[in-house]
Coordinates of C-alpha atoms in Angstrom, one line a residue:
M161 CA -5.5 -12.7 -5.1
A162 CA -2.7 -13.0 -7.6
R163 CA -0.8 -16.0 -8.8
H164 CA 2.9 -16.1 -9.0
V165 CA 4.5 -14.2 -11.9
P166 CA 7.5 -15.8 -13.6
N167 CA 10.8 -14.1 -12.7
E168 CA 11.6 -13.3 -16.3
G169 CA 8.3 -11.4 -16.7
A170 CA 9.1 -9.5 -13.5
R171 CA 12.6 -8.7 -14.8
R172 CA 11.2 -7.3 -18.0
L173 CA 8.7 -5.1 -16.1
F174 CA 11.3 -3.8 -13.8
M175 CA 13.8 -3.1 -16.6
S176 CA 11.2 -1.5 -18.9
T177 CA 10.1 1.0 -16.2
T178 CA 13.7 2.3 -15.7
V179 CA 13.7 4.0 -19.0
F180 CA 12.6 7.7 -18.7
S181 CA 11.3 9.2 -21.9
V182 CA 11.5 12.8 -22.8
R183 CA 7.8 13.0 -22.3
R184 CA 8.0 11.9 -18.6
L185 CA 10.9 14.3 -17.9
M186 CA 8.9 17.2 -19.5
A187 CA 5.9 16.2 -17.3
G188 CA 8.1 16.8 -14.3
L189 CA 8.7 20.3 -15.4
L190 CA 4.9 20.9 -15.4
F191 CA 4.7 20.2 -11.7
P192 CA 7.6 22.2 -10.1
S193 CA 5.6 22.7 -6.9
L194 CA 5.7 18.9 -6.3
L195 CA 9.5 18.9 -6.6
L196 CA 9.9 21.8 -4.2
V197 CA 7.5 20.9 -1.4
G198 CA 9.2 19.4 1.6
L199 CA 7.5 16.0 1.9
A200 CA 9.8 14.9 4.7
A201 CA 8.2 17.2 7.3
E202 CA 6.9 15.2 10.1
A203 CA 3.1 14.9 10.1
A204 CA 0.9 14.7 13.2
P205 CA 0.1 11.1 14.2
L206 CA -3.3 9.8 13.0
K207 CA -5.9 9.7 15.7
P208 CA -6.8 6.2 16.8
Y209 CA -9.7 4.3 15.3
R210 CA -10.6 1.0 17.1
D211 CA -7.0 0.2 17.8
E212 CA -8.0 -2.4 20.3
L213 CA -9.6 -4.4 17.5
F214 CA -7.1 -3.7 14.7
G215 CA -3.8 -3.3 16.5
Y216 CA -1.2 -6.2 16.6
R217 CA -2.2 -8.4 19.5
N218 CA 0.9 -10.4 20.2
V219 CA 4.3 -9.5 18.9
L220 CA 6.4 -12.7 19.0
E221 CA 9.7 -11.1 18.0
E222 CA 11.0 -7.5 17.7
T223 CA 14.4 -6.4 16.4
D224 CA 16.0 -3.5 14.5
G225 CA 14.7 -1.1 17.1
G226 CA 11.1 -2.3 16.5
D227 CA 11.3 -2.1 12.7
F228 CA 11.2 -5.9 12.2
R229 CA 8.4 -7.6 14.0
V230 CA 7.0 -11.1 13.9
V231 CA 3.3 -10.9 14.8
D232 CA 1.2 -13.8 16.0
Y233 CA -1.5 -14.8 13.5
Q234 CA -4.1 -17.5 14.2
E235 CA -6.7 -18.4 11.6
L236 CA -9.3 -19.5 14.2
R237 CA -9.0 -16.3 16.1
D238 CA -8.3 -13.8 13.3
I239 CA -10.8 -15.1 10.8
N240 CA -13.4 -17.5 12.3
E241 CA -13.9 -15.6 15.5
R242 CA -13.8 -12.2 13.8
D243 CA -16.1 -12.8 10.9
Q244 CA -19.8 -13.3 10.8
I245 CA -19.2 -15.2 7.6
P246 CA -15.6 -16.4 7.5
E247 CA -13.5 -14.4 4.9
R248 CA -16.7 -12.8 3.5
R249 CA -18.3 -10.6 6.1
V250 CA -16.8 -9.2 9.3
K251 CA -18.8 -8.8 12.5
R252 CA -20.6 -5.4 12.7
A253 CA -18.4 -4.2 15.6
Y254 CA -15.4 -3.8 13.3
V255 CA -17.0 -1.3 10.9
S256 CA -18.5 2.2 11.0
L257 CA -20.5 2.9 7.8
G258 CA -21.1 6.6 8.3
V259 CA -18.0 7.3 6.3
K260 CA -19.8 6.1 3.2
S261 CA -21.4 9.6 3.0
A262 CA -17.9 10.8 1.9
Q263 CA -17.4 8.0 -0.6
V264 CA -17.8 8.4 -4.4
N265 CA -17.0 6.4 -7.5
E266 CA -15.6 8.6 -10.3
T267 CA -13.6 8.5 -13.5
L268 CA -10.6 10.8 -13.6
N269 CA -9.0 12.1 -16.8
L270 CA -5.3 11.8 -16.3
G271 CA -3.2 13.0 -19.2
G272 CA -5.8 11.9 -21.7
R273 CA -6.3 8.5 -20.2
S274 CA -9.3 7.7 -18.0
L275 CA -9.0 5.9 -14.6
N276 CA -11.9 4.6 -12.6
V277 CA -11.4 5.2 -8.8
M278 CA -13.3 5.0 -5.6
R279 CA -12.5 8.0 -3.4
V280 CA -13.2 8.7 0.3
G281 CA -12.5 12.2 1.5
P282 CA -12.0 15.6 -0.2
D283 CA -10.8 15.9 -3.8
R284 CA -8.8 18.9 -2.9
G285 CA -6.7 20.0 0.1
A286 CA -6.3 16.6 1.7
A287 CA -3.9 16.4 4.6
F288 CA -2.5 13.2 3.1
T289 CA -3.5 10.7 0.5
V290 CA -3.4 6.9 0.5
I291 CA -3.7 5.0 -2.8
F292 CA -4.4 1.2 -2.6
I293 CA -3.5 -1.0 -5.6
H294 CA -5.3 -4.4 -5.7
G295 CA -3.9 -7.6 -7.1
R296 CA -4.8 -9.7 -10.1
G297 CA -8.5 -10.1 -10.9
G298 CA -9.5 -7.2 -8.6
D299 CA -10.7 -3.7 -9.2
R300 CA -11.7 -0.6 -7.1
R301 CA -14.4 -2.6 -5.4
L302 CA -11.9 -4.6 -3.5
G303 CA -10.4 -1.6 -1.7
A304 CA -13.9 -0.2 -1.2
N305 CA -15.4 -3.3 0.5
D306 CA -16.3 -2.5 4.1
F307 CA -16.9 -6.0 5.3
S308 CA -14.3 -8.2 3.6
F309 CA -10.7 -8.6 4.9
G310 CA -11.8 -8.3 8.5
G311 CA -13.1 -4.7 8.0
N312 CA -9.5 -3.4 7.4
F313 CA -10.5 -1.2 4.4
N314 CA -13.4 0.3 6.4
R315 CA -10.8 1.1 9.1
L316 CA -8.6 2.8 6.4
K317 CA -11.6 4.8 5.2
N318 CA -12.3 6.0 8.7
L319 CA -8.7 6.8 9.5
A320 CA -8.4 8.9 6.3
F321 CA -11.7 10.7 6.8
A322 CA -11.3 11.4 10.5
N323 CA -7.8 12.9 9.9
G324 CA -8.6 15.1 6.9
G325 CA -7.0 12.7 4.4
T326 CA -8.2 11.1 1.2
Y327 CA -8.2 7.5 0.1
Y328 CA -8.2 6.3 -3.5
A329 CA -8.8 2.7 -4.7
P330 CA -8.3 2.7 -8.5
S331 CA -9.2 -0.1 -10.9
V332 CA -5.8 -1.1 -12.4
R333 CA -6.2 -2.2 -16.0
S334 CA -2.8 -3.9 -16.3
F335 CA 0.3 -4.6 -14.2
D336 CA 2.8 -3.5 -16.8
A337 CA 4.4 -0.2 -17.8
A338 CA 1.0 1.2 -18.9
G339 CA -0.5 0.5 -15.5
V340 CA 2.6 2.2 -13.9
D341 CA 1.9 5.2 -16.1
D342 CA -1.7 5.4 -14.9
I343 CA -0.9 5.2 -11.2
S344 CA 2.1 7.6 -11.6
A345 CA -0.4 10.1 -13.1
L346 CA -2.8 9.5 -10.2
I347 CA 0.0 10.1 -7.7
R348 CA 0.9 13.4 -9.3
F349 CA -2.8 14.4 -9.6
A350 CA -3.4 13.6 -5.9
A351 CA -0.3 15.5 -4.8
E352 CA -1.2 18.6 -6.9
R353 CA -4.8 18.6 -5.6
S354 CA -3.6 18.4 -2.0
G355 CA -1.0 21.2 -2.4
G356 CA 1.9 18.9 -2.3
R357 CA 1.1 17.0 0.9
P358 CA 2.3 13.4 1.2
V359 CA 0.9 10.5 -0.9
V360 CA 1.4 6.9 0.3
L361 CA 1.2 4.2 -2.3
S362 CA 0.2 0.8 -1.0
C363 CA 0.3 -2.3 -3.3
A364 CA -1.0 -5.8 -2.5
S365 CA 0.0 -9.1 -4.2
M366 CA 0.5 -8.6 -8.0
G367 CA -0.2 -4.9 -7.4
S368 CA 3.4 -4.8 -6.1
F369 CA 4.6 -4.7 -9.7
I370 CA 2.9 -1.2 -9.8
C371 CA 4.8 -0.1 -6.7
W372 CA 8.1 -1.3 -8.0
G373 CA 7.5 0.3 -11.4
V374 CA 6.5 3.6 -9.8
A375 CA 9.7 3.5 -7.8
R376 CA 11.5 4.1 -11.1
E377 CA 9.4 7.1 -12.1
Q378 CA 11.3 10.2 -10.9
T379 CA 8.3 12.6 -11.0
A380 CA 6.0 10.2 -9.2
V381 CA 8.6 9.5 -6.5
A382 CA 9.0 13.3 -6.0
A383 CA 5.3 13.4 -5.0
L384 CA 5.4 10.3 -2.7
G385 CA 5.8 10.2 1.1
G386 CA 6.2 6.5 1.3
M387 CA 5.3 3.0 -0.1
M388 CA 3.7 -0.1 1.4
V389 CA 4.1 -3.6 -0.1
M390 CA 1.7 -6.1 1.3
G391 CA 2.2 -9.8 0.4
G392 CA 3.9 -8.7 -2.8
A393 CA 6.7 -9.8 -5.2
T394 CA 10.3 -8.7 -4.5
D395 CA 12.2 -6.3 -6.6
P396 CA 15.9 -7.3 -6.5
E397 CA 16.9 -4.1 -8.4
F398 CA 15.1 -1.7 -6.2
V399 CA 18.5 -0.3 -5.0
G400 CA 19.0 1.2 -8.4
S401 CA 15.6 3.0 -8.4
A402 CA 14.7 6.7 -8.1
A403 CA 12.8 5.8 -4.9
Y404 CA 16.0 4.3 -3.4
R405 CA 18.0 7.4 -4.2
A406 CA 15.3 9.5 -2.6
R407 CA 15.3 7.3 0.5
L408 CA 11.5 6.8 0.2
P409 CA 10.3 4.9 3.3
V410 CA 9.1 1.4 2.5
F411 CA 6.8 -0.6 4.8
F412 CA 6.6 -4.4 4.1
S413 CA 4.0 -6.9 5.5
H414 CA 3.9 -10.5 4.6
G415 CA 2.6 -13.9 5.7
S416 CA 5.3 -16.4 6.7
R417 CA 3.5 -19.2 4.7
D418 CA 2.7 -17.2 1.6
S419 CA 2.7 -19.7 -1.3
V420 CA 2.5 -17.1 -4.0
Y421 CA 5.5 -14.8 -3.2
R422 CA 8.0 -16.2 -0.7
A423 CA 8.4 -14.3 2.6
E424 CA 12.1 -15.2 2.6
D425 CA 12.7 -13.2 -0.6
Q426 CA 11.0 -10.1 0.8
V427 CA 12.8 -10.4 4.1
A428 CA 16.1 -10.6 2.2
L429 CA 15.3 -7.3 0.5
Y430 CA 14.5 -5.7 3.8
R431 CA 17.8 -6.9 5.2
T432 CA 19.7 -5.5 2.3
L433 CA 18.0 -2.1 2.8
R434 CA 18.6 -2.1 6.6
A435 CA 22.3 -2.9 6.1
R436 CA 22.4 0.3 4.1
D437 CA 20.7 2.3 6.8
Y438 CA 17.6 2.7 4.5
P439 CA 14.2 3.6 6.1
A440 CA 12.3 0.2 6.0
R441 CA 10.0 -1.6 8.3
F442 CA 8.8 -5.2 8.1
V443 CA 5.8 -7.0 9.8
L444 CA 5.8 -10.8 9.3
F445 CA 2.6 -12.6 10.2
E446 CA 3.6 -16.0 11.6
T447 CA 1.6 -18.8 9.8
G448 CA -0.1 -16.1 7.7
S449 CA -0.9 -16.9 4.0
H450 CA -1.0 -14.7 0.9
G451 CA -4.1 -12.6 1.8
T452 CA -3.1 -12.1 5.5
P453 CA -1.3 -8.8 5.1
V454 CA -4.3 -7.1 3.5
R455 CA -6.5 -8.4 6.3
M456 CA -4.2 -7.8 9.2
T457 CA -1.8 -4.9 8.5
D458 CA -2.3 -2.2 11.1
W459 CA -2.9 0.8 8.8
R460 CA -2.5 3.4 11.5
D461 CA 0.8 2.0 12.7
A462 CA 2.1 1.8 9.1
L463 CA 1.0 5.3 8.1
N464 CA 2.3 6.9 11.3
W465 CA 5.6 5.2 10.8
I466 CA 5.9 6.5 7.2
A467 CA 4.9 10.1 8.4
S468 CA 7.6 10.0 11.0
R469 CA 10.5 9.2 8.6

């Protein structure tokens, strides 16, 4: 996963993506349907998929009407007892591989730039779309891996497919403004192909820089139904973004012992948002490390919460 990025570099990225060019504003005019579709309409809850294995076992603390939760995490139980090969291959009971028949690798042409993606589900008419952004050193294979991270990506694939949704795992070439442009284009593409149905952008580790950059892209925000930030960096200027003005729901998950991005910083942002009655939810994995949220976040719980906002 990613190493820490200096605060000055983060500041430059956050500031650079606030500038809207005439080209981007004109791009918004090419997708009027995305701006007119009511994405806030409540969606039907996702049907369960092995919730007894992937749901939160023990909630140690719950406040804010259930929107802030501290969840028990134990390495011995949640890695060693769950994996056939610790951190590399989950036990077979956690995966269903039939969904691979709906999985393809493809290269999309988005505004003259190519983007390699893994897709599960239909390329048109999806009931919803989830886009997962990997961290530093990763590519689309990370979000496609059925057996790593405790089988959590296999669960996401099955949740998407069983509920008529589509899941994209793109290979992000850079975590700067160019990467933000690529993913913003993918968001608009997915929303257009689905007829304007909600798109959820989920970003892990350094991939969070993509989420925070997209939050400043007005046309991309118009096509989003929510964002998830999993073990990511904090954006202290999020309250000035297009996403904040649109009240885009944000779901956070973090390990309390993350040595790359401090949990305290992300909790502080959550508290700021909650104080302003902003739709935000936080799951903190007690004793969890940097990779814990990717492994342990309950996708069904998070996506159902976003759909209900």
